[in-house]
Coordinates of C-alpha atoms in Angstrom, one line a residue:
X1 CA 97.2 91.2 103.6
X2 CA 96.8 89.6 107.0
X3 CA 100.5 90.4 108.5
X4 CA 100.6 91.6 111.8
X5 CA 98.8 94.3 112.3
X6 CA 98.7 96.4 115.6
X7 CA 95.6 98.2 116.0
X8 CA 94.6 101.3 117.4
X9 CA 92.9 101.4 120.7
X10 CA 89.5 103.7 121.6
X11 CA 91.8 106.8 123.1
X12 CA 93.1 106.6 119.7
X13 CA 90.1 106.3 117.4
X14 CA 88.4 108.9 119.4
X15 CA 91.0 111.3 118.9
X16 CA 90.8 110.9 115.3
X17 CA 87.3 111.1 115.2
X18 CA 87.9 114.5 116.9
X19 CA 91.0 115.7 115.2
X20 CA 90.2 114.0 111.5
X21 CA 94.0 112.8 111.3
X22 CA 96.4 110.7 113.8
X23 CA 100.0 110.6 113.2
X24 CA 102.6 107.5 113.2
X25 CA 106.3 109.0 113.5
X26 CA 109.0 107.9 111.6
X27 CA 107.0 104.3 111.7
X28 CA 108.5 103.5 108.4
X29 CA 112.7 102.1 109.0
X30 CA 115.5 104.3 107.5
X31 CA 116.4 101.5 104.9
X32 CA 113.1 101.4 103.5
X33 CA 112.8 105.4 103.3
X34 CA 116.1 105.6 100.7
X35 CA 114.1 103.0 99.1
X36 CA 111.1 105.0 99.4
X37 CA 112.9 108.4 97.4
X38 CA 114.1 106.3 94.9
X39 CA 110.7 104.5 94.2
X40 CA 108.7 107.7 93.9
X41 CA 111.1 109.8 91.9
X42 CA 110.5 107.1 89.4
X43 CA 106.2 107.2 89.7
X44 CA 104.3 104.8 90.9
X45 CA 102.0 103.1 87.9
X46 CA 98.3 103.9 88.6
X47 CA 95.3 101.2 89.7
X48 CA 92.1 101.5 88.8
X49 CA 89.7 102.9 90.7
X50 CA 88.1 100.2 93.3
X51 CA 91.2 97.9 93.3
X52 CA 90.7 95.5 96.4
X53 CA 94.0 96.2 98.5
X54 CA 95.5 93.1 98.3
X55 CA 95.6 93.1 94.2
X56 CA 96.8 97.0 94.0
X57 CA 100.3 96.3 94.6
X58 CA 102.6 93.4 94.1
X59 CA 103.7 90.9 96.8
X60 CA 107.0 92.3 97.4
X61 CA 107.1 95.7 96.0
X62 CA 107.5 99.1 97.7
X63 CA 103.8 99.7 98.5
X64 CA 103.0 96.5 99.2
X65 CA 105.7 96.4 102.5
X66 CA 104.7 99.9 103.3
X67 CA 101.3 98.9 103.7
X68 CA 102.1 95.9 105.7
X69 CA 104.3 97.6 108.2
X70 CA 102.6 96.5 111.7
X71 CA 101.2 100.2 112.7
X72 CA 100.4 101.3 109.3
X73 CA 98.6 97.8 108.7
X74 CA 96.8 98.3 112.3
X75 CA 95.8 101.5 111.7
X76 CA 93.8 101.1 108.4
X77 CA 92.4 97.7 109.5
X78 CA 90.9 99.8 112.8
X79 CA 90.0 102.4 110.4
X80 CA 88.4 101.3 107.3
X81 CA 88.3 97.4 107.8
X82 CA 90.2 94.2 105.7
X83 CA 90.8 94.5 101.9
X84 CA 89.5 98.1 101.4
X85 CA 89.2 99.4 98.0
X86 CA 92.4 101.8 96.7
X87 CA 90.7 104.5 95.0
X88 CA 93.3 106.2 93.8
X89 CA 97.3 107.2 94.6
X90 CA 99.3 109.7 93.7
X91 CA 103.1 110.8 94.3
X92 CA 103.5 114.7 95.5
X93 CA 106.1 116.2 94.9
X94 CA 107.3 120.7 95.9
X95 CA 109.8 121.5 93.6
X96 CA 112.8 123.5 95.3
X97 CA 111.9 127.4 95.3
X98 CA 109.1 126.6 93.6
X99 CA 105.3 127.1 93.0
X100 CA 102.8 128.3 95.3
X101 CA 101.3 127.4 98.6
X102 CA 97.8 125.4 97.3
X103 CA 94.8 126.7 98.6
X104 CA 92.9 125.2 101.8
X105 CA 90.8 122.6 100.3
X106 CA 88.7 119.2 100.6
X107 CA 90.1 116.5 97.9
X108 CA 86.0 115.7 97.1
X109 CA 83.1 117.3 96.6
X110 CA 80.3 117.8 99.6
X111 CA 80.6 113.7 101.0
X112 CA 77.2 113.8 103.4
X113 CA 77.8 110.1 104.6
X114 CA 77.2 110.1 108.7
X115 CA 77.9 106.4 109.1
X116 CA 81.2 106.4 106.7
X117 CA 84.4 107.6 105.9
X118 CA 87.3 107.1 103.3
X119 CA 90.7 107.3 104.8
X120 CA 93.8 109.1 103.1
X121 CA 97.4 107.8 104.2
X122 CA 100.0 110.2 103.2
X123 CA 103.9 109.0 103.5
X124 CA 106.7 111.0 103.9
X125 CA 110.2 109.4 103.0
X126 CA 112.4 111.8 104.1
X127 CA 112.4 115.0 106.9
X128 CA 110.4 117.5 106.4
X129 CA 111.3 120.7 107.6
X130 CA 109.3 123.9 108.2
X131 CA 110.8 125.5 105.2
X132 CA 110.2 122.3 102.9
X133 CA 106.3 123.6 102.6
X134 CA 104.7 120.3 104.7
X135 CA 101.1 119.2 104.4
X136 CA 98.9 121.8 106.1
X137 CA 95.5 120.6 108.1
X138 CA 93.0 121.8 110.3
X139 CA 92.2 120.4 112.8
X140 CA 88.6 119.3 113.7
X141 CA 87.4 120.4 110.3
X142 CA 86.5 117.2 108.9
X143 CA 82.9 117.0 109.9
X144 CA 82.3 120.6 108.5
X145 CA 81.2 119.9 104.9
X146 CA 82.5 121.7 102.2
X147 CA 82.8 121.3 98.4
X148 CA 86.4 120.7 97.4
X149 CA 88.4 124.5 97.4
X150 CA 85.1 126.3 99.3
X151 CA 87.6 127.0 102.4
X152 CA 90.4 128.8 99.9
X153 CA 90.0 132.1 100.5
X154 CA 91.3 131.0 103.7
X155 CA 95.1 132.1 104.4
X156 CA 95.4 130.6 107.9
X157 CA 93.8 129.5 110.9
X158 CA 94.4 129.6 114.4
X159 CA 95.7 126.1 115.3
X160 CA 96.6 125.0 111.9
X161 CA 98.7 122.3 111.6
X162 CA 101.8 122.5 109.5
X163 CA 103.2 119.5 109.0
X164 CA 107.1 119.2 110.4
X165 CA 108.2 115.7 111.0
X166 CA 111.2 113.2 110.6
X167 CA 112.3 110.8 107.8
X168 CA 109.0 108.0 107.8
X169 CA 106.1 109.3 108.7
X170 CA 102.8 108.1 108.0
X171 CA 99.2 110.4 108.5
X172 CA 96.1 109.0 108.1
X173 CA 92.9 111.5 107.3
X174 CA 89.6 111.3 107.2
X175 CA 88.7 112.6 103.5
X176 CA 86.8 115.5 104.9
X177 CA 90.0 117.2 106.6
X178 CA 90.6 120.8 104.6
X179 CA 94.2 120.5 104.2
X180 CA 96.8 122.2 101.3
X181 CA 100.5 121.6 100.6
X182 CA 102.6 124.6 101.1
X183 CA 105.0 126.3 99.0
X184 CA 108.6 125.0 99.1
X185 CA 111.3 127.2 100.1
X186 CA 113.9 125.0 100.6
X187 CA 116.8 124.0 98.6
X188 CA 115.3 119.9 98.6
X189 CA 112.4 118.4 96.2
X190 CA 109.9 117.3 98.9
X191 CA 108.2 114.4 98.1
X192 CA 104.7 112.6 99.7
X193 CA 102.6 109.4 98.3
X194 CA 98.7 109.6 98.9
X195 CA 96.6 107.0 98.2
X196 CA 92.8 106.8 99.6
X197 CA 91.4 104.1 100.6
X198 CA 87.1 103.0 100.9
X199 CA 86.2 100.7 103.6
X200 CA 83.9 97.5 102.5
X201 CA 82.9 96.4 105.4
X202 CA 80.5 98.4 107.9
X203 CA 83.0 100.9 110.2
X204 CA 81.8 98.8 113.7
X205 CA 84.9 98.4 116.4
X206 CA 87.5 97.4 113.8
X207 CA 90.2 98.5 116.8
X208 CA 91.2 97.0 120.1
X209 CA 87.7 98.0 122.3
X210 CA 89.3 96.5 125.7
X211 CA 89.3 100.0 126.3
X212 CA 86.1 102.0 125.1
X213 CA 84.8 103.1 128.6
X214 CA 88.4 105.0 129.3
X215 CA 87.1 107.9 130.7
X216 CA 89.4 109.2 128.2
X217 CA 87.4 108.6 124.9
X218 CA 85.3 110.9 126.0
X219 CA 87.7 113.6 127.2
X220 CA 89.1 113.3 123.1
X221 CA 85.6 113.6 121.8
X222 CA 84.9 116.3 123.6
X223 CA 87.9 118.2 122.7
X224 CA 87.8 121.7 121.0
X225 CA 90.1 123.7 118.7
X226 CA 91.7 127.2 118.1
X227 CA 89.8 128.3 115.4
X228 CA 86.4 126.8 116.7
X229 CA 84.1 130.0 117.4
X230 CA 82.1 128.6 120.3
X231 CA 78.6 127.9 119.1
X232 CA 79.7 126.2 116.0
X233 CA 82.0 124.3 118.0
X234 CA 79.2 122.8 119.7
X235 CA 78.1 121.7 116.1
X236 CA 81.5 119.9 115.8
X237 CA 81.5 118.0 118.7
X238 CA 77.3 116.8 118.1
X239 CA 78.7 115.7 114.7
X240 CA 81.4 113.7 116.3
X241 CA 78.9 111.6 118.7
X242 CA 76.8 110.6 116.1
X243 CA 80.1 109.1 114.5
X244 CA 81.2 107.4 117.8
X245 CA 77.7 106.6 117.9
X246 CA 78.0 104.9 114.2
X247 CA 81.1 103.5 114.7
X248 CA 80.9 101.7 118.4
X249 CA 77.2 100.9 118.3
X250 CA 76.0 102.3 121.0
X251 CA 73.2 104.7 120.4
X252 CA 73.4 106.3 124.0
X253 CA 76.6 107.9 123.7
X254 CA 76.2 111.2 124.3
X255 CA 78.5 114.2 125.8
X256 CA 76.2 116.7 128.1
X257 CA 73.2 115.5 126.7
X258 CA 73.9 117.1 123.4
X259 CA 72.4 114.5 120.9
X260 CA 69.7 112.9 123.4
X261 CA 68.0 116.6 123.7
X262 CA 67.9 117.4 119.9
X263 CA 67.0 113.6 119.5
X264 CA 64.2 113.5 121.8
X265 CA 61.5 112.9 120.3
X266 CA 58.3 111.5 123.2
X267 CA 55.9 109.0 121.8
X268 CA 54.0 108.4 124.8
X269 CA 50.8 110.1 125.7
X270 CA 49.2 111.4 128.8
X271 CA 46.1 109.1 129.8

């Protein structure tokens, strides 16, 4: 799949390193979203696990354009490299009036990686409205480990995210983002198609760097949330240099000194 791919800059990787998600609105045409309905009311036939990207889906087919769409192609590419594995897909769907809101959750079990992550692109082929039950995420919770529905007992938290958006939207997580669809209660079966991906190549300035001293990749790094209380929040943000550390190379990053103190380890003697 080499179309043309735009890729994300460093302002916009570092804000998914600190938010866990970034957003493309209504990315994918109106044409291809009633295409889109019709596609995933009929299912979508599974792939085996570890299916390189560019056998998982049929030149020409529905998934196959979605996936080569300019920003959904440049986004992956910056994220998780050429010709990553599809682990698996699946088509969502929140029946009208109906079931539950599902609880906060992680979709693996504990994932300790420090130097990796799996990317989840969720599709949205129509509007979703607040009462149509959107994807709910947290912000910023990605690097806090947890085992699958550890974080269910959780109702809400301050600066949840709930997703609203228009006909064609696209969000890309990192796998460790506690998320949950909500309950439905609109009069319209809401639909969204998941499919995770695994990078095969090391996750090393995939994106455009032209940017990557912006004094703003640091001001998204250093970003904090809502429901951060503020000692763990410094936990967050130590995890997220040692990502930007992983995933730019450079093993002097640092925000306030927060990695090179705890890191400091002197070799030298006194004489």
């Amino acid at each position: 799949m080499e179309n043309r791919q735009e890729l994300l800059n460093s302002v916009q990787m570092a804000r998914f390193v600190a938010r866990g998600s970034l957003r493309l609105d209504a990315v994918v045409p109106a044409e291809m979203n009633a295409e889109g309905l019709a596609v995933l009311a009929g299912g979508v036939p599974p792939v085996p696990y570890g299916t390189p990207l560019s056998d998982a889906y049929a030149k020409g087919s529905f998934v196959r354009r979605l996936l080569e769409l300019p920003q959904v192609a440049g986004a992956l590419r910056s994220m998780v490299g050429p010709e990553p594995w599809v682990d698996h897909h699946f088509v969502h769907t929140r029946e009208p009036h109906g079931g539950a809101a599902q609880a906060l959750h992680g979709d693996a079990i504990i994932d300790v990686r420090p130097d990796a992550f799996d990317v989840q692109l969720m599709y949205y082929p129509q509007t979703v409205t607040l009462e149509m039950g959107g994807t709910l995420s947290v912000p910023g919770s990605h690097l806090r480990r947890i085992n699958e529905s550890d974080t269910g007992r959780y109702q809400n938290l301050r600066g949840q995210d709930r997703l609203v958006c228009p006909a064609g939207t696209v969000v890309l997580l990192h796998h460790g983002i506690w998320h949950g669809g909500r309950r439905n209660d609109s009069d319209i079966l809401r639909y969204m198609f998941k499919i995770r991906f695994n990078p095969r190549v090391r996750q090393r300035r995939l994106w455009d760097t032209s940017d990557l001293h912006d004094p703003q990749v640091a001001a998204e790094l250093d970003a904090m949330f809502p429901w951060y209380e503020g000692a763990t929040g410094r936990l967050e943000r130590y995890n997220r240099i040692l990502l930007w550390r992983e995933l730019t190379g450079d093993d002097g990053f640092d925000l306030d000194h927060w990695v090179t103190r705890v890191s400091n380890r002197p070799k030298e003697t006194v004489a």
